[in-house]
């Protein structure tokens, strides 16, 4: 038994994440009124992060992780980044969807406490990401470097984009072609980036004979160019000649496409920073 697993700063952060995620999903489950798509997503996030973080703690406590056929440091770095992003999204979605004003009953109080626990859980995962991030010059674990963490961010943002795509909007044939190109950009970059993460965790990249670091720089440059086109074409073909519906309630295609526009910009910035850091790591 390796007690340092739960006494180090990383271990303490994971313990806090386990406790806080458990508090969040327990309080929300006690209200019994969250079983719509948004509530299901929030419950899945808290339960998933709780289960995986607890599994990580147990495997490190019993020192069983070296027996697994994967790069443990890459896996834990990727998961902590993913968990931070998921819990952050949930901490925004849940209160905006389920907490109404005025908050003057026990159900609302439990939801407010669950939201607070979720925010603190995000801070715990963010603290873990900061502790495990590779220092300058240390590339022993790719997914703990800035480009590696950005790969996780890019993949997660692409998943959010897919969740907001809506085919119910009115569109001409020209608009459909432009939007289809944007969806192709999101899909291609998502698949390639996800494969990079999976191959890194599975220690498969070492078996490739090509100069992998330079290939990744080339891919980042290509993905950046593709996202530039999507950043221009998506709002152009989504909103050109089409006014915002009135009323535009919850689940309105206009709001979803506006969300896709901002998420596309976020991923564009992420790929730009990824390219800059990757170029510095490889050539400088």
PDB file of N, CA and C in Angstrom, residues 152-206:
ATOM      1  N   UNK A 152      -6.929  17.400 -25.478  1.00  0.00           N
ATOM      2  CA  UNK A 152      -8.130  17.020 -24.731  1.00  0.00           C
ATOM      3  C   UNK A 152      -9.178  18.121 -24.828  1.00  0.00           C
ATOM      4  N   UNK A 153      -8.747  19.369 -24.695  1.00  0.00           N
ATOM      5  CA  UNK A 153      -9.677  20.505 -24.798  1.00  0.00           C
ATOM      6  C   UNK A 153     -10.336  20.548 -26.175  1.00  0.00           C
ATOM      7  N   UNK A 154      -9.552  20.381 -27.220  1.00  0.00           N
ATOM      8  CA  UNK A 154     -10.092  20.426 -28.584  1.00  0.00           C
ATOM      9  C   UNK A 154     -11.117  19.323 -28.822  1.00  0.00           C
ATOM     10  N   UNK A 155     -10.824  18.133 -28.313  1.00  0.00           N
ATOM     11  CA  UNK A 155     -11.761  17.020 -28.472  1.00  0.00           C
ATOM     12  C   UNK A 155     -13.052  17.278 -27.720  1.00  0.00           C
ATOM     13  N   UNK A 156     -12.950  17.797 -26.518  1.00  0.00           N
ATOM     14  CA  UNK A 156     -14.153  18.051 -25.724  1.00  0.00           C
ATOM     15  C   UNK A 156     -15.010  19.148 -26.355  1.00  0.00           C
ATOM     16  N   UNK A 157     -14.388  20.215 -26.819  1.00  0.00           N
ATOM     17  CA  UNK A 157     -15.143  21.287 -27.459  1.00  0.00           C
ATOM     18  C   UNK A 157     -15.846  20.770 -28.721  1.00  0.00           C
ATOM     19  N   UNK A 158     -15.179  19.890 -29.468  1.00  0.00           N
ATOM     20  CA  UNK A 158     -15.824  19.300 -30.646  1.00  0.00           C
ATOM     21  C   UNK A 158     -17.056  18.499 -30.247  1.00  0.00           C
ATOM     22  N   UNK A 159     -16.985  17.779 -29.119  1.00  0.00           N
ATOM     23  CA  UNK A 159     -18.163  17.041 -28.627  1.00  0.00           C
ATOM     24  C   UNK A 159     -19.299  18.002 -28.295  1.00  0.00           C
ATOM     25  N   UNK A 160     -18.981  19.146 -27.682  1.00  0.00           N
ATOM     26  CA  UNK A 160     -20.014  20.139 -27.400  1.00  0.00           C
ATOM     27  C   UNK A 160     -20.625  20.678 -28.686  1.00  0.00           C
ATOM     28  N   UNK A 161     -19.797  20.874 -29.699  1.00  0.00           N
ATOM     29  CA  UNK A 161     -20.310  21.344 -30.988  1.00  0.00           C
ATOM     30  C   UNK A 161     -21.284  20.332 -31.568  1.00  0.00           C
ATOM     31  N   UNK A 162     -20.927  19.045 -31.528  1.00  0.00           N
ATOM     32  CA  UNK A 162     -21.820  18.013 -32.057  1.00  0.00           C
ATOM     33  C   UNK A 162     -23.154  17.998 -31.310  1.00  0.00           C
ATOM     34  N   UNK A 163     -23.119  18.254 -30.005  1.00  0.00           N
ATOM     35  CA  UNK A 163     -24.349  18.230 -29.222  1.00  0.00           C
ATOM     36  C   UNK A 163     -25.276  19.390 -29.561  1.00  0.00           C
ATOM     37  N   UNK A 164     -24.729  20.462 -30.164  1.00  0.00           N
ATOM     38  CA  UNK A 164     -25.536  21.639 -30.492  1.00  0.00           C
ATOM     39  C   UNK A 164     -25.972  21.692 -31.947  1.00  0.00           C
ATOM     40  N   UNK A 165     -25.470  20.787 -32.774  1.00  0.00           N
ATOM     41  CA  UNK A 165     -25.861  20.808 -34.184  1.00  0.00           C
ATOM     42  C   UNK A 165     -27.347  20.512 -34.313  1.00  0.00           C
ATOM     43  N   UNK A 166     -28.022  21.303 -35.130  1.00  0.00           N
ATOM     44  CA  UNK A 166     -29.475  21.188 -35.293  1.00  0.00           C
ATOM     45  C   UNK A 166     -29.804  21.290 -36.778  1.00  0.00           C
ATOM     46  N   UNK A 167     -30.471  20.275 -37.298  1.00  0.00           N
ATOM     47  CA  UNK A 167     -30.800  20.252 -38.734  1.00  0.00           C
ATOM     48  C   UNK A 167     -32.161  20.859 -39.026  1.00  0.00           C
ATOM     49  N   UNK A 168     -32.814  21.410 -37.998  1.00  0.00           N
ATOM     50  CA  UNK A 168     -34.173  21.922 -38.197  1.00  0.00           C
ATOM     51  C   UNK A 168     -34.203  23.343 -38.743  1.00  0.00           C
ATOM     52  N   UNK A 169     -33.048  23.987 -38.872  1.00  0.00           N
ATOM     53  CA  UNK A 169     -33.022  25.367 -39.326  1.00  0.00           C
ATOM     54  C   UNK A 169     -33.359  25.453 -40.813  1.00  0.00           C
ATOM     55  N   UNK A 170     -33.997  26.546 -41.253  1.00  0.00           N
ATOM     56  CA  UNK A 170     -34.234  26.746 -42.685  1.00  0.00           C
ATOM     57  C   UNK A 170     -32.934  27.078 -43.393  1.00  0.00           C
ATOM     58  N   UNK A 171     -32.709  26.476 -44.565  1.00  0.00           N
ATOM     59  CA  UNK A 171     -31.442  26.709 -45.268  1.00  0.00           C
ATOM     60  C   UNK A 171     -31.625  26.434 -46.749  1.00  0.00           C
ATOM     61  N   UNK A 172     -30.900  27.203 -47.579  1.00  0.00           N
ATOM     62  CA  UNK A 172     -30.871  26.965 -49.019  1.00  0.00           C
ATOM     63  C   UNK A 172     -29.858  25.864 -49.318  1.00  0.00           C
ATOM     64  N   UNK A 173     -29.809  25.464 -50.582  1.00  0.00           N
ATOM     65  CA  UNK A 173     -28.856  24.420 -50.971  1.00  0.00           C
ATOM     66  C   UNK A 173     -27.419  24.891 -50.805  1.00  0.00           C
ATOM     67  N   UNK A 174     -27.154  26.181 -51.114  1.00  0.00           N
ATOM     68  CA  UNK A 174     -25.807  26.720 -50.921  1.00  0.00           C
ATOM     69  C   UNK A 174     -25.428  26.728 -49.439  1.00  0.00           C
ATOM     70  N   UNK A 175     -26.377  27.107 -48.595  1.00  0.00           N
ATOM     71  CA  UNK A 175     -26.107  27.134 -47.157  1.00  0.00           C
ATOM     72  C   UNK A 175     -25.838  25.731 -46.636  1.00  0.00           C
ATOM     73  N   UNK A 176     -26.604  24.752 -47.129  1.00  0.00           N
ATOM     74  CA  UNK A 176     -26.406  23.381 -46.662  1.00  0.00           C
ATOM     75  C   UNK A 176     -25.013  22.879 -47.027  1.00  0.00           C
ATOM     76  N   UNK A 177     -24.547  23.232 -48.234  1.00  0.00           N
ATOM     77  CA  UNK A 177     -23.207  22.805 -48.642  1.00  0.00           C
ATOM     78  C   UNK A 177     -22.144  23.418 -47.746  1.00  0.00           C
ATOM     79  N   UNK A 178     -22.291  24.713 -47.434  1.00  0.00           N
ATOM     80  CA  UNK A 178     -21.328  25.365 -46.564  1.00  0.00           C
ATOM     81  C   UNK A 178     -21.341  24.796 -45.160  1.00  0.00           C
ATOM     82  N   UNK A 179     -22.547  24.523 -44.630  1.00  0.00           N
ATOM     83  CA  UNK A 179     -22.648  23.962 -43.289  1.00  0.00           C
ATOM     84  C   UNK A 179     -22.123  22.531 -43.249  1.00  0.00           C
ATOM     85  N   UNK A 180     -22.327  21.786 -44.330  1.00  0.00           N
ATOM     86  CA  UNK A 180     -21.804  20.419 -44.387  1.00  0.00           C
ATOM     87  C   UNK A 180     -20.278  20.420 -44.358  1.00  0.00           C
ATOM     88  N   UNK A 181     -19.660  21.403 -45.012  1.00  0.00           N
ATOM     89  CA  UNK A 181     -18.207  21.506 -44.948  1.00  0.00           C
ATOM     90  C   UNK A 181     -17.754  21.769 -43.505  1.00  0.00           C
ATOM     91  N   UNK A 182     -18.460  22.634 -42.799  1.00  0.00           N
ATOM     92  CA  UNK A 182     -18.099  22.930 -41.417  1.00  0.00           C
ATOM     93  C   UNK A 182     -18.221  21.687 -40.545  1.00  0.00           C
ATOM     94  N   UNK A 183     -19.299  20.922 -40.735  1.00  0.00           N
ATOM     95  CA  UNK A 183     -19.468  19.682 -39.973  1.00  0.00           C
ATOM     96  C   UNK A 183     -18.348  18.702 -40.307  1.00  0.00           C
ATOM     97  N   UNK A 184     -17.937  18.670 -41.583  1.00  0.00           N
ATOM     98  CA  UNK A 184     -16.817  17.800 -41.968  1.00  0.00           C
ATOM     99  C   UNK A 184     -15.529  18.228 -41.265  1.00  0.00           C
ATOM    100  N   UNK A 185     -15.310  19.536 -41.140  1.00  0.00           N
ATOM    101  CA  UNK A 185     -14.124  20.043 -40.425  1.00  0.00           C
ATOM    102  C   UNK A 185     -14.157  19.590 -38.974  1.00  0.00           C
ATOM    103  N   UNK A 186     -15.310  19.785 -38.313  1.00  0.00           N
ATOM    104  CA  UNK A 186     -15.419  19.372 -36.913  1.00  0.00           C
ATOM    105  C   UNK A 186     -15.167  17.868 -36.763  1.00  0.00           C
ATOM    106  N   UNK A 187     -15.732  17.081 -37.672  1.00  0.00           N
ATOM    107  CA  UNK A 187     -15.639  15.622 -37.561  1.00  0.00           C
ATOM    108  C   UNK A 187     -14.221  15.129 -37.813  1.00  0.00           C
ATOM    109  N   UNK A 188     -13.578  15.629 -38.875  1.00  0.00           N
ATOM    110  CA  UNK A 188     -12.230  15.174 -39.224  1.00  0.00           C
ATOM    111  C   UNK A 188     -11.243  15.520 -38.112  1.00  0.00           C
ATOM    112  N   UNK A 189     -11.288  16.756 -37.650  1.00  0.00           N
ATOM    113  CA  UNK A 189     -10.354  17.173 -36.594  1.00  0.00           C
ATOM    114  C   UNK A 189     -10.634  16.424 -35.298  1.00  0.00           C
ATOM    115  N   UNK A 190     -11.911  16.192 -35.000  1.00  0.00           N
ATOM    116  CA  UNK A 190     -12.255  15.445 -33.791  1.00  0.00           C
ATOM    117  C   UNK A 190     -11.701  14.024 -33.842  1.00  0.00           C
ATOM    118  N   UNK A 191     -11.902  13.332 -34.954  1.00  0.00           N
ATOM    119  CA  UNK A 191     -11.466  11.941 -35.070  1.00  0.00           C
ATOM    120  C   UNK A 191      -9.942  11.831 -34.969  1.00  0.00           C
ATOM    121  N   UNK A 192      -9.226  12.688 -35.696  1.00  0.00           N
ATOM    122  CA  UNK A 192      -7.758  12.610 -35.692  1.00  0.00           C
ATOM    123  C   UNK A 192      -7.207  12.949 -34.307  1.00  0.00           C
ATOM    124  N   UNK A 193      -7.736  14.005 -33.690  1.00  0.00           N
ATOM    125  CA  UNK A 193      -7.250  14.389 -32.362  1.00  0.00           C
ATOM    126  C   UNK A 193      -7.557  13.306 -31.332  1.00  0.00           C
ATOM    127  N   UNK A 194      -8.743  12.705 -31.416  1.00  0.00           N
ATOM    128  CA  UNK A 194      -9.089  11.626 -30.488  1.00  0.00           C
ATOM    129  C   UNK A 194      -8.167  10.430 -30.684  1.00  0.00           C
ATOM    130  N   UNK A 195      -7.836  10.109 -31.926  1.00  0.00           N
ATOM    131  CA  UNK A 195      -6.920   8.994 -32.182  1.00  0.00           C
ATOM    132  C   UNK A 195      -5.535   9.280 -31.611  1.00  0.00           C
ATOM    133  N   UNK A 196      -5.088  10.526 -31.703  1.00  0.00           N
ATOM    134  CA  UNK A 196      -3.792  10.892 -31.118  1.00  0.00           C
ATOM    135  C   UNK A 196      -3.803  10.639 -29.613  1.00  0.00           C
ATOM    136  N   UNK A 197      -4.895  11.022 -28.953  1.00  0.00           N
ATOM    137  CA  UNK A 197      -5.007  10.808 -27.507  1.00  0.00           C
ATOM    138  C   UNK A 197      -5.011   9.322 -27.182  1.00  0.00           C
ATOM    139  N   UNK A 198      -5.817   8.545 -27.914  1.00  0.00           N
ATOM    140  CA  UNK A 198      -5.921   7.103 -27.650  1.00  0.00           C
ATOM    141  C   UNK A 198      -4.597   6.407 -27.901  1.00  0.00           C
ATOM    142  N   UNK A 199      -3.946   6.726 -29.021  1.00  0.00           N
ATOM    143  CA  UNK A 199      -2.659   6.092 -29.331  1.00  0.00           C
ATOM    144  C   UNK A 199      -1.585   6.480 -28.323  1.00  0.00           C
ATOM    145  N   UNK A 200      -1.638   7.717 -27.814  1.00  0.00           N
ATOM    146  CA  UNK A 200      -0.664   8.134 -26.806  1.00  0.00           C
ATOM    147  C   UNK A 200      -0.854   7.361 -25.508  1.00  0.00           C
ATOM    148  N   UNK A 201      -2.106   7.250 -25.062  1.00  0.00           N
ATOM    149  CA  UNK A 201      -2.376   6.505 -23.828  1.00  0.00           C
ATOM    150  C   UNK A 201      -2.041   5.024 -24.006  1.00  0.00           C
ATOM    151  N   UNK A 202      -2.324   4.481 -25.196  1.00  0.00           N
ATOM    152  CA  UNK A 202      -2.051   3.074 -25.459  1.00  0.00           C
ATOM    153  C   UNK A 202      -0.630   2.765 -25.857  1.00  0.00           C
ATOM    154  N   UNK A 203       0.258   3.768 -25.847  1.00  0.00           N
ATOM    155  CA  UNK A 203       1.677   3.599 -26.181  1.00  0.00           C
ATOM    156  C   UNK A 203       1.863   3.049 -27.593  1.00  0.00           C
ATOM    157  N   UNK A 204       1.010   3.483 -28.506  1.00  0.00           N
ATOM    158  CA  UNK A 204       1.097   2.991 -29.884  1.00  0.00           C
ATOM    159  C   UNK A 204       1.928   3.903 -30.776  1.00  0.00           C
ATOM    160  N   UNK A 205       2.079   5.171 -30.395  1.00  0.00           N
ATOM    161  CA  UNK A 205       2.789   6.112 -31.255  1.00  0.00           C
ATOM    162  C   UNK A 205       4.267   5.773 -31.380  1.00  0.00           C
ATOM    163  N   UNK A 206       4.818   5.092 -30.382  1.00  0.00           N
ATOM    164  CA  UNK A 206       6.238   4.770 -30.424  1.00  0.00           C
ATOM    165  C   UNK A 206       6.578   3.784 -31.532  1.00  0.00           C
TER     166      UNK A 206
END
